Short mmCIF file of C-alpha atoms in Angstrom, two decimals:
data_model
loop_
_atom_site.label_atom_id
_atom_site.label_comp_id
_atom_site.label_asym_id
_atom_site.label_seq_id
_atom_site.Cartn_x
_atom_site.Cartn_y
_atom_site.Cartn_z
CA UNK A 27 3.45 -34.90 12.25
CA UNK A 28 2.03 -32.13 10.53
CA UNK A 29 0.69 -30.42 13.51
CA UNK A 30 4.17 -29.77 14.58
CA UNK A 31 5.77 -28.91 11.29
CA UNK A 32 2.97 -26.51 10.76
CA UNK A 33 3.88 -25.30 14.74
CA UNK A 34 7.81 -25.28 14.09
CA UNK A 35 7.56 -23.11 10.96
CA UNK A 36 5.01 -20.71 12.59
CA UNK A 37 7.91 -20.50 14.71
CA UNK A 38 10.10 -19.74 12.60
CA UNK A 39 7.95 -16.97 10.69
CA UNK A 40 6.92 -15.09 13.56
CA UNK A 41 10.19 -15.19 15.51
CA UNK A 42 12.21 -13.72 12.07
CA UNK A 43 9.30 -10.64 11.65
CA UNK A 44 9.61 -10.29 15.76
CA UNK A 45 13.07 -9.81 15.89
CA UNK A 46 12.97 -7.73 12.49
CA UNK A 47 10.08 -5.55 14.51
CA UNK A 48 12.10 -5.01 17.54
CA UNK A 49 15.46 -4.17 16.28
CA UNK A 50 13.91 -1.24 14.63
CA UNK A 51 12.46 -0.23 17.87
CA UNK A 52 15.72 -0.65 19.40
CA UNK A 53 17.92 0.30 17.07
CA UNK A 54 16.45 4.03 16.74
CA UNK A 55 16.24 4.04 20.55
CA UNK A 56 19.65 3.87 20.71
CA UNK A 57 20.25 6.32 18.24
CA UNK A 58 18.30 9.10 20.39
CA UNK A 59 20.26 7.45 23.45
CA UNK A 60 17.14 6.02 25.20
CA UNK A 61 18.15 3.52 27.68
CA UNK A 62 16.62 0.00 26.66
CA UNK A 63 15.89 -2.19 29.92
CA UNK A 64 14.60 -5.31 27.90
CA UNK A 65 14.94 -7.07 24.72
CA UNK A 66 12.19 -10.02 25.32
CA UNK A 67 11.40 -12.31 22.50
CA UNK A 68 7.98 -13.59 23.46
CA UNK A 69 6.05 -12.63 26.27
CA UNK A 70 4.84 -13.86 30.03
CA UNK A 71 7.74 -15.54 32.33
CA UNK A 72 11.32 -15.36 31.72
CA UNK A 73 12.86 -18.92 30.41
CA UNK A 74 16.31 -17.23 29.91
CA UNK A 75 18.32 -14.46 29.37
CA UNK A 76 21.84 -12.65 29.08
CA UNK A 77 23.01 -9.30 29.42
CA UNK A 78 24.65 -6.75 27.42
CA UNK A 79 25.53 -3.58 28.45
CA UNK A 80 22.51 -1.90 29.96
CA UNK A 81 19.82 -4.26 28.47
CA UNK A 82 18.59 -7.84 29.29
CA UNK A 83 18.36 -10.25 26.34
CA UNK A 84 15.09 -12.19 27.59
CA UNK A 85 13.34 -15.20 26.38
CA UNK A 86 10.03 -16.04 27.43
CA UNK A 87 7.63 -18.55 27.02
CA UNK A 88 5.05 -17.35 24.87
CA UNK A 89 6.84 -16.87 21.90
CA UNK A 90 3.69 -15.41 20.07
CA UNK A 91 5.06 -11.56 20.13
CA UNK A 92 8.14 -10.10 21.62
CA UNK A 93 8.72 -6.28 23.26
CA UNK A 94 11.60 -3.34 24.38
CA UNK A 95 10.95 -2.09 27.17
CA UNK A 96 12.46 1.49 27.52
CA UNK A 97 13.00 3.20 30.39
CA UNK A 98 10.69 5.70 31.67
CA UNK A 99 7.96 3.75 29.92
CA UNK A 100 6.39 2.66 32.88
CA UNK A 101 6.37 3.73 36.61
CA UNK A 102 6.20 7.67 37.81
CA UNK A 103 6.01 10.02 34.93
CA UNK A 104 8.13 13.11 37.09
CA UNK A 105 10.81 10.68 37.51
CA UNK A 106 11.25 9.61 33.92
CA UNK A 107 11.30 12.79 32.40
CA UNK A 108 14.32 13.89 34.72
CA UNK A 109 16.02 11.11 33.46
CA UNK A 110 18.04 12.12 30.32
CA UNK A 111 18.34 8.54 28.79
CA UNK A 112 14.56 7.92 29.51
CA UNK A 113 11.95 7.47 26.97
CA UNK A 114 9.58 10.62 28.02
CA UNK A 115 12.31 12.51 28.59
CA UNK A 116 12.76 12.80 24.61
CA UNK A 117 11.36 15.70 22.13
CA UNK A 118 8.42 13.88 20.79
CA UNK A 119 9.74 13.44 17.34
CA UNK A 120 11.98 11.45 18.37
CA UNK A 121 10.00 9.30 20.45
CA UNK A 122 7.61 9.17 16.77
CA UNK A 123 9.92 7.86 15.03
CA UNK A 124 11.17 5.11 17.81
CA UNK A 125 7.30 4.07 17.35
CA UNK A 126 7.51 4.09 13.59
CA UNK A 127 10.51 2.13 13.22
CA UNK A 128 9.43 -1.44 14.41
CA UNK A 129 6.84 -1.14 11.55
CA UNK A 130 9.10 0.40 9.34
CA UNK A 131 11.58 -2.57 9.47
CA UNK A 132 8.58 -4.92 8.64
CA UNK A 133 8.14 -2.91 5.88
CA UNK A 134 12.06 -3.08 4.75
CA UNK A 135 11.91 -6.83 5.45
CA UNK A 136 9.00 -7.39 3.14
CA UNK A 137 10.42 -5.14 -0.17
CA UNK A 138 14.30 -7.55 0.72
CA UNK A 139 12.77 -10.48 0.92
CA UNK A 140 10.36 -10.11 -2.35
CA UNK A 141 13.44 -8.23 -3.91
CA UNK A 142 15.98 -11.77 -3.27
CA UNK A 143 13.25 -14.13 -4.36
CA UNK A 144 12.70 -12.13 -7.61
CA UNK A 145 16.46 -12.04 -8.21
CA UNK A 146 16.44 -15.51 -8.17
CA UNK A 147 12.77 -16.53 -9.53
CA UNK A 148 10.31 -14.16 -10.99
CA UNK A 149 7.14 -15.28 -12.75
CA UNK A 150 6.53 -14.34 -16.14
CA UNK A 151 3.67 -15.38 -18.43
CA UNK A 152 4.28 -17.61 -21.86
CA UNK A 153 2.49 -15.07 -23.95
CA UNK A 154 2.55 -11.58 -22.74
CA UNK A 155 -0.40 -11.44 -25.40
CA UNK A 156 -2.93 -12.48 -23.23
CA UNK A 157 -2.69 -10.24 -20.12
CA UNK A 158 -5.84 -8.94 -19.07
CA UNK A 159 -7.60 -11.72 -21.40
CA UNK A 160 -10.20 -13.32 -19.78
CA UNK A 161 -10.51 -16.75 -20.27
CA UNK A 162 -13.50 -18.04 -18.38
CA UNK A 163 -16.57 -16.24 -16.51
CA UNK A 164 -18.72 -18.35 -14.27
CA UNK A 165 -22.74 -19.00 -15.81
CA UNK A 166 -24.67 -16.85 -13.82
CA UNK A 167 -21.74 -14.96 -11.82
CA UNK A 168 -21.35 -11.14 -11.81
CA UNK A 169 -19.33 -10.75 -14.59
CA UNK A 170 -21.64 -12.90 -16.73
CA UNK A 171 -24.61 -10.79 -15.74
CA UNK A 172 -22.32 -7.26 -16.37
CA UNK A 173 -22.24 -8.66 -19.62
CA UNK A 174 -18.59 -9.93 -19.84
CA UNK A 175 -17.51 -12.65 -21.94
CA UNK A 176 -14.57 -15.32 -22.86
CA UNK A 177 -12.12 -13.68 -24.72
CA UNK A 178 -12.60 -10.19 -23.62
CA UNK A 179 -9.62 -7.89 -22.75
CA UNK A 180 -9.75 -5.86 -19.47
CA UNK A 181 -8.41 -2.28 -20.68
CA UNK A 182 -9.52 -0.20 -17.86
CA UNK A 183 -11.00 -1.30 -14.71
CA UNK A 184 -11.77 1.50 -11.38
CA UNK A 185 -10.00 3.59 -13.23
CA UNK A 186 -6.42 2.01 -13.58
CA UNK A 187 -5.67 1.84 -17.72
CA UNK A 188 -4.01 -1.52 -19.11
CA UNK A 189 -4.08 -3.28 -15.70
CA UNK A 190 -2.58 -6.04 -14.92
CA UNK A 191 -4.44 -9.43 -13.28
CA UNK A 192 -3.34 -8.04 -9.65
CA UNK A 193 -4.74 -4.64 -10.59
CA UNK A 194 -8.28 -6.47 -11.82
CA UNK A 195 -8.08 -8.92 -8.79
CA UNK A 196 -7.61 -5.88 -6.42
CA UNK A 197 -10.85 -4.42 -7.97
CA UNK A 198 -12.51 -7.57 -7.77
CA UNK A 199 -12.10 -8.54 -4.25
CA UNK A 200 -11.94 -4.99 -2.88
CA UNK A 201 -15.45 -3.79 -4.18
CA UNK A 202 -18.26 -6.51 -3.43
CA UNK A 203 -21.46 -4.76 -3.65
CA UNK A 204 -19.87 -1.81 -5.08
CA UNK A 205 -20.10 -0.66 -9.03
CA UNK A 206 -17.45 -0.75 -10.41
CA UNK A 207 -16.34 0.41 -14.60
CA UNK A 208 -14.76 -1.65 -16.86
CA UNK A 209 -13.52 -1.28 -20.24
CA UNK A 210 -13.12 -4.31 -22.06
CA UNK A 211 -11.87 -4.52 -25.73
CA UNK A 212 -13.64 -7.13 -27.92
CA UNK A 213 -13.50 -7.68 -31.73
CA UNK A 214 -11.46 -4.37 -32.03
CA UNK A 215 -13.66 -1.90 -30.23
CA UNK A 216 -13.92 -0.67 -26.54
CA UNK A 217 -16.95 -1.53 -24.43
CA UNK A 218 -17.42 0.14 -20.98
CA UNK A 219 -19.75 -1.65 -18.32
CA UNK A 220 -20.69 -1.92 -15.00
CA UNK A 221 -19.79 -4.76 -12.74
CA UNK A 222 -20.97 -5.06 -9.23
CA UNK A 223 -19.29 -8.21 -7.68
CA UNK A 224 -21.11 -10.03 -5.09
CA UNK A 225 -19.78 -11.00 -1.72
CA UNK A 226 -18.42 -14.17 -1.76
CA UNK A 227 -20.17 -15.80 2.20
CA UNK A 228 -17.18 -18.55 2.10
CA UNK A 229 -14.27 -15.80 1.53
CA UNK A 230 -15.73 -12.41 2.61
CA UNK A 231 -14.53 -10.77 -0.25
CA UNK A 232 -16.05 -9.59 -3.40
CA UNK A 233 -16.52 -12.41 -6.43
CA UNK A 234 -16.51 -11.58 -9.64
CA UNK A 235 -16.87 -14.91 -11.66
CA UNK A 236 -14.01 -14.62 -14.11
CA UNK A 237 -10.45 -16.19 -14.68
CA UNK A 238 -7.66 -14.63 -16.87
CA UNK A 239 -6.48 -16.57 -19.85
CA UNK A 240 -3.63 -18.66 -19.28
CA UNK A 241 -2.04 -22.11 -20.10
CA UNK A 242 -2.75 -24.51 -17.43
CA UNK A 243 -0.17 -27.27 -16.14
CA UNK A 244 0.04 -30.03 -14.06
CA UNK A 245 1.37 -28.82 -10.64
CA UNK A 246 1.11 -32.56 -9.61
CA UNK A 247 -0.71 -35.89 -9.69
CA UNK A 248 -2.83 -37.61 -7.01
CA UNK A 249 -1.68 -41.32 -5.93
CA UNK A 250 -4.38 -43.60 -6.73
CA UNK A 251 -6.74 -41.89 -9.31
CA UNK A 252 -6.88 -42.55 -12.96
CA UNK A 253 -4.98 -39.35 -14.46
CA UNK A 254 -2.52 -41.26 -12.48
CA UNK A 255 -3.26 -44.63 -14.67
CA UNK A 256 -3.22 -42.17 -17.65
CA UNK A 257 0.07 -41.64 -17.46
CA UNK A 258 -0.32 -37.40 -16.75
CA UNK A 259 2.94 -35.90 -15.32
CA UNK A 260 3.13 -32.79 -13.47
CA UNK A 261 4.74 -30.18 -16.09
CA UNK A 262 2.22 -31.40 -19.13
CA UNK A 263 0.32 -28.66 -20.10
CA UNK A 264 -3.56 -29.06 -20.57
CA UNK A 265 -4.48 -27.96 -24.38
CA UNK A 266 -8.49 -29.20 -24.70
CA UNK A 267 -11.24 -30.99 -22.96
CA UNK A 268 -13.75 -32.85 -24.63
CA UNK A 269 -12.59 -30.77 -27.84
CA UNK A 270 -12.87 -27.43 -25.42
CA UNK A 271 -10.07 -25.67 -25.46
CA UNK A 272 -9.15 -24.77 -21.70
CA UNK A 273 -8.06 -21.30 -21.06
CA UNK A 274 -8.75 -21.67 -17.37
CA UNK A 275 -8.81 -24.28 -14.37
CA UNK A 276 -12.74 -23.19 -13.73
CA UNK A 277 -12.81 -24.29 -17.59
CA UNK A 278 -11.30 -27.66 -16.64
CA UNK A 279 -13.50 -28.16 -13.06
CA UNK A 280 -16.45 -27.19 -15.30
CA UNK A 281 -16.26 -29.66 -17.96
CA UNK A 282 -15.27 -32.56 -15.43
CA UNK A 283 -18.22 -32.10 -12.93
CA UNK A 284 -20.83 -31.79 -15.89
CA UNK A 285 -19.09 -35.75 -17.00
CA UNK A 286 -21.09 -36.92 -13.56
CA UNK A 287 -18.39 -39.80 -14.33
CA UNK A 288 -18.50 -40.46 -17.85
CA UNK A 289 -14.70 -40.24 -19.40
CA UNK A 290 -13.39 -37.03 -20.30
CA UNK A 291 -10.92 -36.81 -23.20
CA UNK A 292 -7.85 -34.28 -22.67
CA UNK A 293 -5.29 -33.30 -25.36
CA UNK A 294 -2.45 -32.24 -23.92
CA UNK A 295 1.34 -31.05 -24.65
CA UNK A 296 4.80 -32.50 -23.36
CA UNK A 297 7.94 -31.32 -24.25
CA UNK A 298 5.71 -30.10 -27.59
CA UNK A 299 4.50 -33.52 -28.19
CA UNK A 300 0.32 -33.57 -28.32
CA UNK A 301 -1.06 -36.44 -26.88
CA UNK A 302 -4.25 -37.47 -26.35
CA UNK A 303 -6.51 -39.72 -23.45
CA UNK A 304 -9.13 -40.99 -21.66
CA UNK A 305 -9.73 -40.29 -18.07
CA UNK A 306 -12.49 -41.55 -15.87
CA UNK A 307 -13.73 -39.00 -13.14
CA UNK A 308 -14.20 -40.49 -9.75
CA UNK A 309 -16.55 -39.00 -7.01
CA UNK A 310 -14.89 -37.64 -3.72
CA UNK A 311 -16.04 -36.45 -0.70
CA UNK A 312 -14.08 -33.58 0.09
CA UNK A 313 -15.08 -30.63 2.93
CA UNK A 314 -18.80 -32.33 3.78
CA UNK A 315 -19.84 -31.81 -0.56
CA UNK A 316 -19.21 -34.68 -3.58
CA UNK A 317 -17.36 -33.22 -6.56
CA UNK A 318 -16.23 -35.47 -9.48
CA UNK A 319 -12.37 -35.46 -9.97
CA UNK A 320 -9.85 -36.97 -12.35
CA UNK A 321 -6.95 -36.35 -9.82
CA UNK A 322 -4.70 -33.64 -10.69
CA UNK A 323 -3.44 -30.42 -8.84
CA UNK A 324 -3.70 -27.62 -11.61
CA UNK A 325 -1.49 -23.75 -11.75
CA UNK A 326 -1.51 -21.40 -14.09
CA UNK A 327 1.91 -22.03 -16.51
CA UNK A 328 4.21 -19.30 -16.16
CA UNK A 329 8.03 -18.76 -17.33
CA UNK A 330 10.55 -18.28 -14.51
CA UNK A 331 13.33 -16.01 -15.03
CA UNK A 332 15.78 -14.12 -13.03
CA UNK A 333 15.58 -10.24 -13.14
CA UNK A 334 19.11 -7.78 -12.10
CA UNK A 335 18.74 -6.06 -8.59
CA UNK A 336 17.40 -2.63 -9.63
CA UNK A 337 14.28 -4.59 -11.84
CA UNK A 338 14.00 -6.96 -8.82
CA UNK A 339 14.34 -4.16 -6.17
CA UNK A 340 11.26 -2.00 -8.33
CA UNK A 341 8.96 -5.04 -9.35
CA UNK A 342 9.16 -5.76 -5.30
CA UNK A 343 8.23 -2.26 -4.20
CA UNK A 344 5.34 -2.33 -6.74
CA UNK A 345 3.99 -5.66 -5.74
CA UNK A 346 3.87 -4.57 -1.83
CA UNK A 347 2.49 -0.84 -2.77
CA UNK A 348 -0.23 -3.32 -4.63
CA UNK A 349 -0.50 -6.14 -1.85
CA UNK A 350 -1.14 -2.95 0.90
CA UNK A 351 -3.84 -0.97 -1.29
CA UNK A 352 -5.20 -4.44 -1.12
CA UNK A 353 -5.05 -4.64 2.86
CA UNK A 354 -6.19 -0.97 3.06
CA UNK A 355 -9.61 -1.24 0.45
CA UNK A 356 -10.39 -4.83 2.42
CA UNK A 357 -9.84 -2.70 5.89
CA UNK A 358 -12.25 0.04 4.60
CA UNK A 359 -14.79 -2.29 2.93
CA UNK A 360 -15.04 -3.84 5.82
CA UNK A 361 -15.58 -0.25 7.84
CA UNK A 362 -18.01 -0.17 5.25
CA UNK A 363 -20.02 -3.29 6.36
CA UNK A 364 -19.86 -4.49 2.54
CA UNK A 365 -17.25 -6.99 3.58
CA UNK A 366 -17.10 -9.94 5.88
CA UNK A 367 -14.10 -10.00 7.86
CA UNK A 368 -14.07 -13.49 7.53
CA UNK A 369 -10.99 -13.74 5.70
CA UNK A 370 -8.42 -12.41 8.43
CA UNK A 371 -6.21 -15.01 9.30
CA UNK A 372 -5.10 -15.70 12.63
CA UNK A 373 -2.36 -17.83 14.15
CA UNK A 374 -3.87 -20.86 13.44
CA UNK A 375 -4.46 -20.43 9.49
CA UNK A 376 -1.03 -18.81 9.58
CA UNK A 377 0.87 -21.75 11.24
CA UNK A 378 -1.15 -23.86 8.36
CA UNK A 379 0.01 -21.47 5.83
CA UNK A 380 3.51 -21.98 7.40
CA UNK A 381 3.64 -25.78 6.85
CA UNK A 382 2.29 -25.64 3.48
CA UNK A 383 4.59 -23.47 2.00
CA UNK A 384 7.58 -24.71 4.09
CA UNK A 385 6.69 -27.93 2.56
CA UNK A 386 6.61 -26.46 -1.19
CA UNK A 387 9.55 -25.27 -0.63
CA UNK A 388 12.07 -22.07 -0.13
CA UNK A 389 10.61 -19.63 -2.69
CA UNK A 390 6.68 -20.19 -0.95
CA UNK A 391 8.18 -19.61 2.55
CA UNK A 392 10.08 -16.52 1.58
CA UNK A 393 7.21 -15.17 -0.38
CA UNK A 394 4.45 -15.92 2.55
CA UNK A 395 6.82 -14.43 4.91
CA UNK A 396 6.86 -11.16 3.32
CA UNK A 397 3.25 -11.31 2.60
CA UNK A 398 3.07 -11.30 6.69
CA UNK A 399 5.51 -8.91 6.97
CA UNK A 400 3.74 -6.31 5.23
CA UNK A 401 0.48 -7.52 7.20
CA UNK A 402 2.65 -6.98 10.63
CA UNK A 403 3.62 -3.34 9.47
CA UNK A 404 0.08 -2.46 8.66
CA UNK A 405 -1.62 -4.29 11.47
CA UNK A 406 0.80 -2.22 14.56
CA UNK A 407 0.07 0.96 12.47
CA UNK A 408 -3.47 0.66 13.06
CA UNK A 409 -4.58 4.06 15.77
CA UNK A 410 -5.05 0.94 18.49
CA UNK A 411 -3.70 2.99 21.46
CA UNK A 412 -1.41 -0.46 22.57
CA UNK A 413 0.13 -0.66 19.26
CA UNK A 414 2.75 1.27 17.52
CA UNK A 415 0.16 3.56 15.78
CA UNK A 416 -2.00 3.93 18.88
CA UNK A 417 1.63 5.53 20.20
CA UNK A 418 1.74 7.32 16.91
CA UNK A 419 -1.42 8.75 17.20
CA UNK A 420 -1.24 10.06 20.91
CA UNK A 421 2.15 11.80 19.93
CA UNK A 422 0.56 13.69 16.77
CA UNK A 423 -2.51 14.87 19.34
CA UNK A 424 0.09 16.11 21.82
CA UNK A 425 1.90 17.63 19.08
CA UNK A 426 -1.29 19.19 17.86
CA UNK A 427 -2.32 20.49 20.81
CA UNK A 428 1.19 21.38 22.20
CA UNK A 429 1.14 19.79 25.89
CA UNK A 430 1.01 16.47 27.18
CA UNK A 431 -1.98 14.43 28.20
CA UNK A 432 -3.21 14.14 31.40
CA UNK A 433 -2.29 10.69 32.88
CA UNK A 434 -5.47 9.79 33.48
CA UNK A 435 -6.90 10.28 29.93
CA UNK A 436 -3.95 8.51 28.49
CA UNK A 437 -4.48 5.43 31.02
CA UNK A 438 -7.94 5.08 30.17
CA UNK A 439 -7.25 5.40 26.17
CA UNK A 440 -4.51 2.52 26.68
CA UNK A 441 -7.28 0.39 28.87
CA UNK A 442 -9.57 0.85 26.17
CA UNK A 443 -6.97 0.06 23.20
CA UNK A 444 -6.34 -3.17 25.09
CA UNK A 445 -9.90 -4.18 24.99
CA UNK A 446 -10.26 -3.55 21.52
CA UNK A 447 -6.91 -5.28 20.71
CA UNK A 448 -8.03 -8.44 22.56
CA UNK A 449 -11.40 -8.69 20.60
CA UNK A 450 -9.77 -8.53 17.72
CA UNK A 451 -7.42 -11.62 18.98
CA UNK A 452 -10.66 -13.48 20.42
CA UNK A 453 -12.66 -12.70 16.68
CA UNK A 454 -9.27 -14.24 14.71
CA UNK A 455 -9.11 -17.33 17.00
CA UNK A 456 -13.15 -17.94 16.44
CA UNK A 457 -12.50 -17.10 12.74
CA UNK A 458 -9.43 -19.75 12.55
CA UNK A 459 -11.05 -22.70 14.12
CA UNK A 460 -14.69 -22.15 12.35
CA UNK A 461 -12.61 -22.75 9.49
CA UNK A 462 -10.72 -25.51 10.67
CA UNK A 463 -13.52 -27.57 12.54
CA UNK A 464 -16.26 -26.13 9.69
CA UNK A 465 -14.49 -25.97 6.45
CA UNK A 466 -16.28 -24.67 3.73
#
């Protein structure tokens, strides 16, 4: 059953950022009165279609993607550009911006979406004291070796003062193998070091082995084990842990494997009331490895409130400006062979994705489906000849260099941008089922 919830919502996701995608191609085609032939959502044979006006509505059967198809696009060159309503037949600026606007609506879609969910649920921490505070680093991680500890508050990190945990997890991921400064503050005075985080073989990304300070809640209890028996509730918020206080959920996993079963006792809050248990770890196979678990599903606590339409509209803008500097350092560090490229997601991860947050519920689906809107945008402006900023590109040469290119050079640019579009697909599919048949 959740095969096919996981397909229907996939569904769902890609057929909202196709359509999104398309009308901006079509729309500005129609403003520079280029004649569109076809409107297909989804590609290969025709399953249906209407007409309006001069273009074909089309559904297809592989609903994976979707096109326009202009005319003059395809077929004799001569004879398009003596049409008037043809694509060639159009200054090239305006055929530019018929390119950019399919990505360009992704783009709009991903700042409305984040902007609607934030007018209706933004996260906020408890204590605004303790951003930037780290509350756990790993024995023997990166940040433990740069000589970062507990308690330590990131002031400056790559060069971005008073970050904020995005900022420091941008930093993080995006420079494995890399240096990279930080200033933490720590009883009162400023210490700059150097932290190199190492790449992480299960992500791809860069690791630094720290956690920022936060309260920890109960996000929900597993059927079956004893925190169950112990009467935890999801909402209780964790407090201490064999008398440790627990400022992170690596604190938490820490303390729990190191029991190799023996009880644990938690203090925790509820509706301000402290209470205080026993809970007996059990051993569970999980992924082909044995951890110890007491059967809870942890999240950072955070404070939801509701912010006006210009706060929303700005806090959305800033967190898909971060969430793209994020694409674009993984993109280059992976140019760079410091990164794995393990962590692009295909179709199969993202119909999983789908499902999951489909089944947490509205805000997750909205916020993972401007997380791949964004991703769309940036993917088709990538200088692949078949996508929209392989078009791009070609334009800006021609504009460079004032004439057209020959047909044969632009043929054999668009052969080659096909090849190196369907690796790409071939590498994603390997990548999604390695880590669906091979977790971990």
């Amino acid at each position: 059953m959740a095969l096919f919830e996981n397909i229907w919502w996939l569904l769902v996701l890609i057929g909202v950022m196709i359509m999104v995608h398309e009308l901006g191609h079509y729309w500005a085609a129609r403003i520079f009165d280029v004649r569109v032939e076809v409107f297909s959502f989804g590609f290969g044979p025709r399953l249906f279609s209407f007409r309006r006006g001069e273009t074909e509505f089309r559904f297809s059967l592989i609903l994976f993607g979707g096109y326009v198809k202009m005319a003059g696009e395809h077929g004799n060159e001569e004879e398009a550009r003596s049409d008037p309503h043809s694509f060639l037949a159009k200054p090239r600026w305006q055929r530019l911006i018929i390119a950019f606007a399919g990505p360009w609506m992704n783009l709009v879609l991903a700042v409305a979406l984040l902007t609607g969910l934030f007018m209706a649920r933004y996260p906020k921490l408890p204590d605004p004291a303790t951003a930037g505070v780290i509350g756990h680093v790993a024995s023997g991680s990166p940040a433990a070796k740069a000589g970062i500890r507990e308690g330590d508050r990131i002031v400056k990190i790559g060069g971005i003062s008073n970050p904020g945990w995005e900022d420091v997890f941008i930093q993080e991921v995006s420079n494995a193998r890399r240096a990279v400064e930080v200033t933490v503050e720590r009883e009162g005075k400023r210490v700059t070091l150097s932290l190199t985080p190492e790449l992480d073989a299960r992500t791809g990304v860069g690791y630094a082995g720290w956690a920022e300070q936060s309260e920890i809640q109960i996000a929900g209890v597993l059927t079956g084990m004893d925190a169950e028996r112990a009467g935890l509730q999801r909402g209780d918020i964790l407090l201490t842990i064999n008398g440790q206080t627990i400022r992170s959920t690596n604190r938490l996993q820490e303390v729990i494997q190191g029991s190799h079963g023996e009880p644990v006792e938690i203090l925790y809050s509820r509706d301000g009331v402290r209470n205080k248990i026993q809970v007996l770890p059990r051993r569970v196979e999980s992924e082909g490895s044995a951890r110890w678990m007491i059967g809870v599903e942890l999240e950072p606590r955070v404070v939801m409130t509701q912010l006006p339409f210009p706060e929303a509209f700005m806090e959305s803008v800033k967190h898909n400006v971060k969430s793209a500097t994020l694409i674009y350092q993984f993109l280059r560090g992976i140019i760079e062979r410091r990164m794995s490229a393990k962590s692009l997601e295909g179709p199969i991860r993202i119909a999983q994705l789908s499902g999951d947050a489909a089944r947490q519920g509205p805000s997750a689906f909205i916020a993972l489906m401007a997380m791949v809107s964004l991703n769309l945008a940036i993917f088709n402006l990538l200088p692949i000849p078949i996508l929209d900023g392989g078009v791009i590109l070609l334009l800006l040469v021609e504009m460079t260099m004032r004439r057209d290119l020959s047909v044969p050079v632009r043929e054999a640019v668009i052969k080659v941008g096909f090849v190196a579009l369907m690796a790409v697909v071939a590498f994603v599919l390997y990548n999604d089922l390695s880590k669906v048949l091979m977790p971990g």
